[in-house]
PDB file of C-alpha atoms and ligand atoms in Angstrom:
ATOM      1  CA  MET A  28       5.800  38.330  56.861  1.00 96.00           C
ATOM      2  CA  ARG A  29       3.769  40.855  58.824  1.00 97.00           C
ATOM      3  CA  MET A  30       3.080  44.538  58.399  1.00 97.00           C
ATOM      4  CA  THR A  31       0.848  47.116  60.032  1.00 97.00           C
ATOM      5  CA  VAL A  32      -1.718  48.300  57.519  1.00 96.00           C
ATOM      6  CA  ASN A  33      -4.466  50.739  58.496  1.00 96.00           C
ATOM      7  CA  ASP A  34      -3.783  49.994  62.184  1.00 96.00           C
ATOM      8  CA  LEU A  35      -4.060  46.212  61.793  1.00 97.00           C
ATOM      9  CA  THR A  36      -1.336  43.588  61.555  1.00 98.00           C
ATOM     10  CA  ILE A  37      -1.569  41.918  58.170  1.00 98.00           C
ATOM     11  CA  GLY A  38       0.124  38.647  57.220  1.00 98.00           C
ATOM     12  CA  TYR A  39       1.486  38.508  53.681  1.00 98.00           C
ATOM     13  CA  THR A  40       3.929  36.841  51.325  1.00 98.00           C
ATOM     14  CA  ASP A  41       6.263  38.903  49.130  1.00 98.00           C
ATOM     15  CA  GLU A  42       8.751  36.854  47.131  1.00 98.00           C
ATOM     16  CA  GLY A  43      10.663  36.958  43.857  1.00 96.00           C
ATOM     17  CA  ARG A  44      11.533  39.808  41.517  1.00 94.00           C
ATOM     18  CA  GLY A  45       9.981  41.225  38.385  1.00 92.00           C
ATOM     19  CA  VAL A  46       6.508  42.364  37.442  1.00 93.00           C
ATOM     20  CA  PRO A  47       4.425  42.329  40.660  1.00 96.00           C
ATOM     21  CA  LEU A  48       1.488  39.929  40.800  1.00 97.00           C
ATOM     22  CA  LEU A  49      -0.980  40.589  43.639  1.00 98.00           C
ATOM     23  CA  PHE A  50      -3.026  37.527  44.634  1.00 98.00           C
ATOM     24  CA  VAL A  51      -6.283  38.196  46.532  1.00 99.00           C
ATOM     25  CA  HIS A  52      -7.988  35.207  48.134  1.00 98.00           C
ATOM     26  CA  GLY A  53     -11.700  34.463  48.450  1.00 98.00           C
ATOM     27  CA  PHE A  54     -14.078  33.813  51.357  1.00 98.00           C
ATOM     28  CA  PRO A  55     -13.499  32.380  53.948  1.00 98.00           C
ATOM     29  CA  LEU A  56     -10.011  31.504  52.775  1.00 98.00           C
ATOM     30  CA  SER A  57      -6.474  32.799  53.260  1.00 98.00           C
ATOM     31  CA  ARG A  58      -3.351  33.308  51.189  1.00 98.00           C
ATOM     32  CA  GLY A  59      -2.403  29.639  51.515  1.00 98.00           C
ATOM     33  CA  ALA A  60      -4.966  29.006  48.775  1.00 98.00           C
ATOM     34  CA  TRP A  61      -2.481  30.575  46.328  1.00 98.00           C
ATOM     35  CA  GLN A  62       0.559  28.547  47.473  1.00 97.00           C
ATOM     36  CA  ASN A  63       0.856  26.530  44.241  1.00 97.00           C
ATOM     37  CA  GLN A  64       0.893  29.733  42.185  1.00 97.00           C
ATOM     38  CA  LEU A  65       3.382  31.463  44.495  1.00 98.00           C
ATOM     39  CA  ASP A  66       5.742  28.477  44.263  1.00 97.00           C
ATOM     40  CA  ALA A  67       5.446  28.266  40.483  1.00 96.00           C
ATOM     41  CA  LEU A  68       5.779  31.968  39.670  1.00 96.00           C
ATOM     42  CA  ARG A  69       8.232  33.431  42.174  1.00 96.00           C
ATOM     43  CA  SER A  70      11.235  32.610  39.973  1.00 95.00           C
ATOM     44  CA  SER A  71       9.891  34.868  37.199  1.00 93.00           C
ATOM     45  CA  TYR A  72       7.700  37.421  38.974  1.00 94.00           C
ATOM     46  CA  ARG A  73       7.354  39.279  42.244  1.00 96.00           C
ATOM     47  CA  VAL A  74       4.479  37.450  43.912  1.00 97.00           C
ATOM     48  CA  ILE A  75       2.550  39.198  46.684  1.00 98.00           C
ATOM     49  CA  ALA A  76      -0.271  37.505  48.587  1.00 98.00           C
ATOM     50  CA  PRO A  77      -1.834  39.089  51.664  1.00 98.00           C
ATOM     51  CA  ASP A  78      -4.321  37.619  54.090  1.00 98.00           C
ATOM     52  CA  LEU A  79      -7.277  40.000  53.955  1.00 98.00           C
ATOM     53  CA  ARG A  80      -8.177  41.566  57.318  1.00 98.00           C
ATOM     54  CA  GLY A  81      -9.850  38.989  59.556  1.00 98.00           C
ATOM     55  CA  PHE A  82      -8.478  35.995  57.605  1.00 98.00           C
ATOM     56  CA  GLY A  83      -5.333  33.884  57.817  1.00 98.00           C
ATOM     57  CA  GLU A  84      -2.717  35.611  59.938  1.00 98.00           C
ATOM     58  CA  SER A  85      -4.317  39.050  59.667  1.00 98.00           C
ATOM     59  CA  GLU A  86      -6.062  40.801  62.507  1.00 98.00           C
ATOM     60  CA  ALA A  87      -9.729  41.671  62.217  1.00 96.00           C
ATOM     61  CA  GLY A  88     -11.288  45.066  62.842  1.00 94.00           C
ATOM     62  CA  THR A  89     -14.920  45.444  63.814  1.00 94.00           C
ATOM     63  CA  GLY A  90     -18.199  45.770  61.914  1.00 96.00           C
ATOM     64  CA  ALA A  91     -18.928  45.329  58.215  1.00 98.00           C
ATOM     65  CA  ILE A  92     -15.893  45.230  55.937  1.00 98.00           C
ATOM     66  CA  PRO A  93     -16.870  46.917  52.664  1.00 98.00           C
ATOM     67  CA  MET A  94     -14.985  45.645  49.614  1.00 98.00           C
ATOM     68  CA  ALA A  95     -13.643  49.216  49.430  1.00 98.00           C
ATOM     69  CA  GLN A  96     -11.953  48.711  52.824  1.00 98.00           C
ATOM     70  CA  PHE A  97     -10.228  45.528  51.700  1.00 98.00           C
ATOM     71  CA  ALA A  98      -9.094  47.443  48.597  1.00 98.00           C
ATOM     72  CA  GLU A  99      -7.776  50.283  50.732  1.00 98.00           C
ATOM     73  CA  ASP A 100      -5.791  47.782  52.810  1.00 98.00           C
ATOM     74  CA  LEU A 101      -4.290  46.279  49.658  1.00 98.00           C
ATOM     75  CA  HIS A 102      -3.332  49.701  48.376  1.00 98.00           C
ATOM     76  CA  ALA A 103      -1.683  50.642  51.683  1.00 98.00           C
ATOM     77  CA  LEU A 104       0.268  47.374  51.616  1.00 98.00           C
ATOM     78  CA  LEU A 105       1.434  47.991  48.037  1.00 98.00           C
ATOM     79  CA  GLN A 106       2.468  51.524  48.924  1.00 98.00           C
ATOM     80  CA  GLN A 107       4.595  50.249  51.790  1.00 98.00           C
ATOM     81  CA  LEU A 108       6.117  47.594  49.544  1.00 98.00           C
ATOM     82  CA  ALA A 109       6.710  50.218  46.811  1.00 97.00           C
ATOM     83  CA  THR A 110       5.537  47.843  44.087  1.00 96.00           C
ATOM     84  CA  GLY A 111       4.162  50.241  41.489  1.00 96.00           C
ATOM     85  CA  PRO A 112       1.287  48.964  39.309  1.00 96.00           C
ATOM     86  CA  VAL A 113       0.450  45.276  39.714  1.00 96.00           C
ATOM     87  CA  VAL A 114      -1.264  42.487  37.863  1.00 97.00           C
ATOM     88  CA  LEU A 115      -4.273  42.030  40.123  1.00 98.00           C
ATOM     89  CA  ILE A 116      -5.477  38.449  40.552  1.00 98.00           C
ATOM     90  CA  GLY A 117      -8.711  38.017  42.523  1.00 98.00           C
ATOM     91  CA  HIS A 118     -10.556  34.828  43.381  1.00 98.00           C
ATOM     92  CA  SER A 119     -14.296  35.024  44.072  1.00 98.00           C
ATOM     93  CA  MET A 120     -14.660  37.561  46.930  1.00 98.00           C
ATOM     94  CA  GLY A 121     -11.119  38.548  45.956  1.00 98.00           C
ATOM     95  CA  GLY A 122     -12.662  39.396  42.565  1.00 98.00           C
ATOM     96  CA  TYR A 123     -15.241  41.652  44.252  1.00 98.00           C
ATOM     97  CA  VAL A 124     -12.315  43.307  46.050  1.00 99.00           C
ATOM     98  CA  SER A 125     -10.505  43.614  42.700  1.00 98.00           C
ATOM     99  CA  PHE A 126     -13.447  45.541  41.207  1.00 98.00           C
ATOM    100  CA  ALA A 127     -13.295  47.915  44.196  1.00 98.00           C
ATOM    101  CA  PHE A 128      -9.511  48.265  43.824  1.00 98.00           C
ATOM    102  CA  LEU A 129      -9.860  49.033  40.118  1.00 98.00           C
ATOM    103  CA  ARG A 130     -12.507  51.660  40.914  1.00 98.00           C
ATOM    104  CA  GLN A 131     -10.362  53.307  43.590  1.00 98.00           C
ATOM    105  CA  TYR A 132      -6.833  52.900  42.234  1.00 98.00           C
ATOM    106  CA  PRO A 133      -7.048  52.370  38.449  1.00 97.00           C
ATOM    107  CA  LYS A 134      -3.473  53.519  37.884  1.00 96.00           C
ATOM    108  CA  MET A 135      -2.188  50.741  40.159  1.00 97.00           C
ATOM    109  CA  VAL A 136      -3.524  47.984  37.883  1.00 97.00           C
ATOM    110  CA  ARG A 137      -1.579  46.884  34.794  1.00 95.00           C
ATOM    111  CA  GLY A 138      -3.494  43.670  34.202  1.00 96.00           C
ATOM    112  CA  LEU A 139      -6.428  41.833  35.729  1.00 97.00           C
ATOM    113  CA  VAL A 140      -7.123  38.156  36.375  1.00 98.00           C
ATOM    114  CA  LEU A 141     -10.647  37.316  37.543  1.00 98.00           C
ATOM    115  CA  VAL A 142     -10.955  33.807  38.946  1.00 98.00           C
ATOM    116  CA  SER A 143     -14.351  32.192  39.632  1.00 98.00           C
ATOM    117  CA  THR A 144     -16.011  35.499  40.338  1.00 98.00           C
ATOM    118  CA  LYS A 145     -18.845  37.717  39.150  1.00 98.00           C
ATOM    119  CA  ALA A 146     -19.641  41.397  38.743  1.00 98.00           C
ATOM    120  CA  GLY A 147     -23.254  41.481  39.936  1.00 98.00           C
ATOM    121  CA  LYS A 148     -24.264  42.396  43.466  1.00 98.00           C
ATOM    122  CA  ASP A 149     -26.189  40.124  45.829  1.00 98.00           C
ATOM    123  CA  THR A 150     -29.886  39.606  45.159  1.00 98.00           C
ATOM    124  CA  PRO A 151     -32.025  40.837  48.089  1.00 98.00           C
ATOM    125  CA  GLU A 152     -32.530  37.190  49.139  1.00 98.00           C
ATOM    126  CA  ALA A 153     -28.795  36.456  49.049  1.00 98.00           C
ATOM    127  CA  ALA A 154     -28.077  39.578  51.114  1.00 98.00           C
ATOM    128  CA  VAL A 155     -30.654  38.530  53.723  1.00 98.00           C
ATOM    129  CA  ALA A 156     -29.094  35.054  53.859  1.00 97.00           C
ATOM    130  CA  ARG A 157     -25.613  36.531  54.348  1.00 97.00           C
ATOM    131  CA  ARG A 158     -26.824  38.704  57.228  1.00 98.00           C
ATOM    132  CA  ALA A 159     -28.488  35.660  58.833  1.00 98.00           C
ATOM    133  CA  THR A 160     -25.213  33.725  58.476  1.00 97.00           C
ATOM    134  CA  ALA A 161     -23.357  36.632  60.077  1.00 98.00           C
ATOM    135  CA  GLU A 162     -25.719  36.507  63.066  1.00 97.00           C
ATOM    136  CA  ASN A 163     -25.173  32.785  63.296  1.00 97.00           C
ATOM    137  CA  VAL A 164     -21.397  33.266  63.358  1.00 97.00           C
ATOM    138  CA  GLN A 165     -21.855  35.883  66.073  1.00 96.00           C
ATOM    139  CA  ALA A 166     -23.765  33.341  68.157  1.00 96.00           C
ATOM    140  CA  LYS A 167     -21.881  30.139  67.373  1.00 96.00           C
ATOM    141  CA  GLY A 168     -18.511  30.937  65.823  1.00 96.00           C
ATOM    142  CA  VAL A 169     -17.056  30.234  62.382  1.00 97.00           C
ATOM    143  CA  GLN A 170     -17.175  26.429  62.330  1.00 96.00           C
ATOM    144  CA  GLU A 171     -20.603  26.118  60.689  1.00 92.00           C
ATOM    145  CA  VAL A 172     -19.672  28.478  57.882  1.00 95.00           C
ATOM    146  CA  ILE A 173     -16.452  26.569  57.278  1.00 96.00           C
ATOM    147  CA  LYS A 174     -18.302  23.246  57.298  1.00 94.00           C
ATOM    148  CA  ALA A 175     -20.867  24.596  54.847  1.00 94.00           C
ATOM    149  CA  MET A 176     -18.389  26.261  52.502  1.00 95.00           C
ATOM    150  CA  ALA A 177     -15.544  23.717  52.401  1.00 95.00           C
ATOM    151  CA  PRO A 178     -17.338  20.974  50.416  1.00 94.00           C
ATOM    152  CA  LYS A 179     -18.514  23.524  47.842  1.00 96.00           C
ATOM    153  CA  MET A 180     -14.951  24.593  47.030  1.00 98.00           C
ATOM    154  CA  LEU A 181     -14.059  21.488  45.013  1.00 97.00           C
ATOM    155  CA  ALA A 182     -15.767  19.711  42.118  1.00 97.00           C
ATOM    156  CA  ALA A 183     -18.471  17.301  43.289  1.00 96.00           C
ATOM    157  CA  ASP A 184     -16.617  14.331  41.798  1.00 95.00           C
ATOM    158  CA  ASN A 185     -13.312  15.235  43.445  1.00 96.00           C
ATOM    159  CA  HIS A 186     -12.850  12.768  46.298  1.00 95.00           C
ATOM    160  CA  ASP A 187      -9.252  13.712  47.110  1.00 96.00           C
ATOM    161  CA  ARG A 188      -9.302  13.715  50.903  1.00 96.00           C
ATOM    162  CA  ALA A 189      -5.918  15.342  51.315  1.00 96.00           C
ATOM    163  CA  MET A 190      -7.076  18.244  49.151  1.00 97.00           C
ATOM    164  CA  ALA A 191     -10.306  18.569  51.159  1.00 97.00           C
ATOM    165  CA  GLU A 192      -8.203  18.730  54.337  1.00 96.00           C
ATOM    166  CA  GLN A 193      -6.021  21.370  52.756  1.00 97.00           C
ATOM    167  CA  VAL A 194      -9.085  23.485  51.966  1.00 97.00           C
ATOM    168  CA  LEU A 195     -10.157  23.274  55.608  1.00 97.00           C
ATOM    169  CA  GLY A 196      -6.662  24.425  56.537  1.00 97.00           C
ATOM    170  CA  PHE A 197      -7.025  27.542  54.345  1.00 98.00           C
ATOM    171  CA  MET A 198     -10.229  28.393  56.244  1.00 98.00           C
ATOM    172  CA  ALA A 199      -9.305  27.371  59.795  1.00 97.00           C
ATOM    173  CA  PRO A 200      -7.588  30.624  60.876  1.00 97.00           C
ATOM    174  CA  SER A 201     -10.562  32.819  59.827  1.00 98.00           C
ATOM    175  CA  LYS A 202     -11.669  34.986  62.738  1.00 97.00           C
ATOM    176  CA  PRO A 203     -15.362  35.463  63.586  1.00 98.00           C
ATOM    177  CA  ALA A 204     -15.038  39.243  63.166  1.00 98.00           C
ATOM    178  CA  GLY A 205     -13.457  38.730  59.729  1.00 98.00           C
ATOM    179  CA  VAL A 206     -16.119  36.301  58.560  1.00 98.00           C
ATOM    180  CA  ILE A 207     -18.953  38.485  59.897  1.00 98.00           C
ATOM    181  CA  GLY A 208     -17.396  41.641  58.460  1.00 98.00           C
ATOM    182  CA  ALA A 209     -16.863  40.086  55.032  1.00 98.00           C
ATOM    183  CA  LEU A 210     -20.403  38.644  54.929  1.00 98.00           C
ATOM    184  CA  LEU A 211     -21.889  42.059  55.725  1.00 98.00           C
ATOM    185  CA  GLY A 212     -19.493  43.723  53.287  1.00 98.00           C
ATOM    186  CA  MET A 213     -20.399  41.328  50.466  1.00 98.00           C
ATOM    187  CA  ALA A 214     -24.113  41.827  51.175  1.00 98.00           C
ATOM    188  CA  GLU A 215     -23.779  45.563  50.597  1.00 98.00           C
ATOM    189  CA  ARG A 216     -21.246  45.548  47.746  1.00 98.00           C
ATOM    190  CA  PRO A 217     -22.093  47.603  44.676  1.00 98.00           C
ATOM    191  CA  ASP A 218     -22.832  46.120  41.279  1.00 98.00           C
ATOM    192  CA  ALA A 219     -19.753  46.309  39.051  1.00 98.00           C
ATOM    193  CA  THR A 220     -21.510  45.253  35.838  1.00 98.00           C
ATOM    194  CA  VAL A 221     -21.661  48.708  34.240  1.00 98.00           C
ATOM    195  CA  GLU A 222     -17.945  49.216  34.892  1.00 98.00           C
ATOM    196  CA  LEU A 223     -16.858  46.137  32.923  1.00 98.00           C
ATOM    197  CA  ALA A 224     -16.977  47.823  29.512  1.00 98.00           C
ATOM    198  CA  ARG A 225     -14.595  50.494  30.815  1.00 97.00           C
ATOM    199  CA  ILE A 226     -11.878  48.074  31.963  1.00 97.00           C
ATOM    200  CA  SER A 227      -8.913  49.076  29.838  1.00 95.00           C
ATOM    201  CA  VAL A 228      -6.217  46.648  30.991  1.00 96.00           C
ATOM    202  CA  PRO A 229      -5.689  43.146  29.550  1.00 96.00           C
ATOM    203  CA  THR A 230      -7.929  40.764  31.468  1.00 97.00           C
ATOM    204  CA  LEU A 231      -7.837  37.008  31.913  1.00 98.00           C
ATOM    205  CA  ILE A 232     -10.928  35.228  33.215  1.00 98.00           C
ATOM    206  CA  ILE A 233     -10.534  31.721  34.610  1.00 98.00           C
ATOM    207  CA  THR A 234     -13.142  29.445  36.117  1.00 98.00           C
ATOM    208  CA  GLY A 235     -13.671  25.800  36.941  1.00 98.00           C
ATOM    209  CA  ALA A 236     -16.168  24.017  34.678  1.00 98.00           C
ATOM    210  CA  ASP A 237     -17.772  22.398  37.727  1.00 98.00           C
ATOM    211  CA  ASP A 238     -18.036  25.494  39.934  1.00 98.00           C
ATOM    212  CA  THR A 239     -21.441  25.454  41.619  1.00 97.00           C
ATOM    213  CA  LEU A 240     -20.864  28.456  43.933  1.00 97.00           C
ATOM    214  CA  ILE A 241     -20.328  30.860  41.028  1.00 98.00           C
ATOM    215  CA  PRO A 242     -21.206  29.017  37.822  1.00 98.00           C
ATOM    216  CA  PRO A 243     -19.108  29.439  34.644  1.00 98.00           C
ATOM    217  CA  THR A 244     -21.972  31.416  33.046  1.00 98.00           C
ATOM    218  CA  GLU A 245     -20.883  34.323  35.275  1.00 98.00           C
ATOM    219  CA  SER A 246     -17.386  34.185  33.786  1.00 98.00           C
ATOM    220  CA  GLU A 247     -18.884  34.090  30.296  1.00 98.00           C
ATOM    221  CA  LYS A 248     -20.762  37.296  31.106  1.00 98.00           C
ATOM    222  CA  LEU A 249     -17.517  38.921  32.282  1.00 98.00           C
ATOM    223  CA  ALA A 250     -15.752  37.878  29.079  1.00 98.00           C
ATOM    224  CA  GLN A 251     -18.533  39.281  26.904  1.00 98.00           C
ATOM    225  CA  ALA A 252     -18.459  42.636  28.688  1.00 98.00           C
ATOM    226  CA  ILE A 253     -14.719  43.250  29.239  1.00 98.00           C
ATOM    227  CA  PRO A 254     -13.083  44.509  26.008  1.00 96.00           C
ATOM    228  CA  ASP A 255      -9.559  42.982  25.990  1.00 91.00           C
ATOM    229  CA  SER A 256     -10.369  39.757  27.767  1.00 97.00           C
ATOM    230  CA  GLN A 257      -9.667  36.058  27.412  1.00 97.00           C
ATOM    231  CA  LEU A 258     -11.795  33.337  29.013  1.00 98.00           C
ATOM    232  CA  ASN A 259     -10.525  29.899  30.062  1.00 98.00           C
ATOM    233  CA  ILE A 260     -12.853  27.317  31.564  1.00 98.00           C
ATOM    234  CA  ILE A 261     -10.782  24.577  33.195  1.00 98.00           C
ATOM    235  CA  PRO A 262     -12.354  21.101  33.215  1.00 98.00           C
ATOM    236  CA  HIS A 263     -12.532  18.903  36.336  1.00 97.00           C
ATOM    237  CA  ALA A 264     -12.388  21.864  38.689  1.00 98.00           C
ATOM    238  CA  GLY A 265     -14.865  23.482  41.047  1.00 98.00           C
ATOM    239  CA  HIS A 266     -14.763  26.854  42.768  1.00 98.00           C
ATOM    240  CA  LEU A 267     -11.177  26.596  44.006  1.00 98.00           C
ATOM    241  CA  VAL A 268      -9.793  25.978  40.532  1.00 98.00           C
ATOM    242  CA  ALA A 269      -6.268  27.256  41.321  1.00 98.00           C
ATOM    243  CA  SER A 270      -5.802  24.657  44.064  1.00 97.00           C
ATOM    244  CA  GLU A 271      -7.701  21.882  42.361  1.00 97.00           C
ATOM    245  CA  GLN A 272      -6.009  22.050  38.940  1.00 98.00           C
ATOM    246  CA  PRO A 273      -2.789  23.963  39.709  1.00 97.00           C
ATOM    247  CA  ASP A 274      -0.897  22.805  36.601  1.00 97.00           C
ATOM    248  CA  LYS A 275      -3.655  23.721  34.165  1.00 98.00           C
ATOM    249  CA  PHE A 276      -4.249  26.995  36.002  1.00 98.00           C
ATOM    250  CA  HIS A 277      -0.568  27.782  35.914  1.00 97.00           C
ATOM    251  CA  HIS A 278      -0.309  26.983  32.212  1.00 97.00           C
ATOM    252  CA  VAL A 279      -3.192  29.335  31.341  1.00 97.00           C
ATOM    253  CA  LEU A 280      -1.920  32.127  33.584  1.00 97.00           C
ATOM    254  CA  GLU A 281       1.683  31.958  32.439  1.00 95.00           C
ATOM    255  CA  GLU A 282       0.774  31.782  28.760  1.00 95.00           C
ATOM    256  CA  TRP A 283      -1.413  34.863  29.186  1.00 96.00           C
ATOM    257  CA  LEU A 284       1.256  36.717  31.163  1.00 95.00           C
ATOM    258  CA  ASP A 285       3.762  35.946  28.385  1.00 90.00           C
ATOM    259  CA  ARG A 286       1.354  36.892  25.610  1.00 87.00           C
ATOM    260  CA  VAL A 287       0.391  40.237  27.064  1.00 85.00           C
ATOM    261  CA  ALA A 288       4.099  40.954  27.541  1.00 63.00           C
ATOM    262  CA  PHE A 289       4.157  41.271  31.293  1.00 69.00           C
ATOM    263  CA  ALA A 290       7.236  39.084  31.434  1.00 54.00           C
ATOM    264  CA  VAL A 291       9.637  41.995  30.988  1.00 51.00           C
ATOM    265  CA  PRO A 292      13.133  41.295  32.266  1.00 49.00           C
ATOM    266  CA  VAL A 293      13.788  42.697  35.739  1.00 49.00           C
ATOM    267  CA  ARG A 294      16.447  45.118  34.452  1.00 44.00           C
ATOM    268  CA  GLU A 295      13.862  46.969  32.327  1.00 43.00           C
ATOM    269  CA  LEU A 296      11.612  47.741  35.286  1.00 41.00           C
TER     270      LEU A 296
HETATM  271  C1  LIG B 328     -15.861  33.158  47.812  1.00 88.37           C
HETATM  272  O1  LIG B 328     -15.372  32.073  47.495  1.00 88.37           O
HETATM  273  O2  LIG B 328     -15.149  34.159  47.975  1.00 88.37           O
HETATM  274  C2  LIG B 328     -17.350  33.243  48.044  1.00 88.37           C
HETATM  275  O3  LIG B 328     -17.970  32.090  47.558  1.00 88.37           O
HETATM  276  C3  LIG B 328     -17.934  34.451  47.398  1.00 88.37           C
HETATM  277  C4  LIG B 328     -19.377  34.634  47.740  1.00 88.37           C
HETATM  278  O4  LIG B 328     -19.858  34.080  48.739  1.00 88.37           O
HETATM  279  O5  LIG B 328     -20.064  35.378  47.008  1.00 88.37           O
END
């Protein structure tokens, strides 16, 4: 499906009925990365997954894309879809966007799922490296970034070629302006660490045990700081844990959704 959001055409999925779950993908991915979850959950929940601006089927704007802008786009989409408060599920950069969304629209969040992400901002060195990568994309296009990122998405001992191809497919539609904008936006994102203790919605933290891009220690820090939180570290999974171990991921997510009583029958909504 497509919708105009803040003057850009955004591609998104909106299926099923019930408590709305909003899935926010990471960098430089697209909503296809959530397909297993959308398929598994749409019979019990309303599942919504947009392509962030500049990724997947969504148009890109120009310049840096602050995490606050991505959050504003998500909010505008939810307003148009009249969802009410959602369970917000963010993977990696989608987690950074989730912190911005929570800051800007706290009343729109009824639960939070943080997948392979972290609260801290970039170190000065990491920010410099991101800006250099952005210049490189400007000069040469997105292929190098995709080639560099794709192998880091899965566990090092995962040699499933079909899955590796699938990961490339999630990244292939990324536009240069989207990749550049997100790199610059991530480089300047604020630190969310001090906000963690104030998160007042039930929170599930999931990570892959073999994630080298954002190591599980980051998820442990989130779990220590967020009051009503649960941490699950899934074995044999790297950064893209939801695609790599969909059954285990699904089991953890659904058990948590049930436990925190989000699974209210549709008629009570
Ligand atoms: C992502 O998967 O979204 C990125 O690895 C996040 C980042 O580069 O910090």
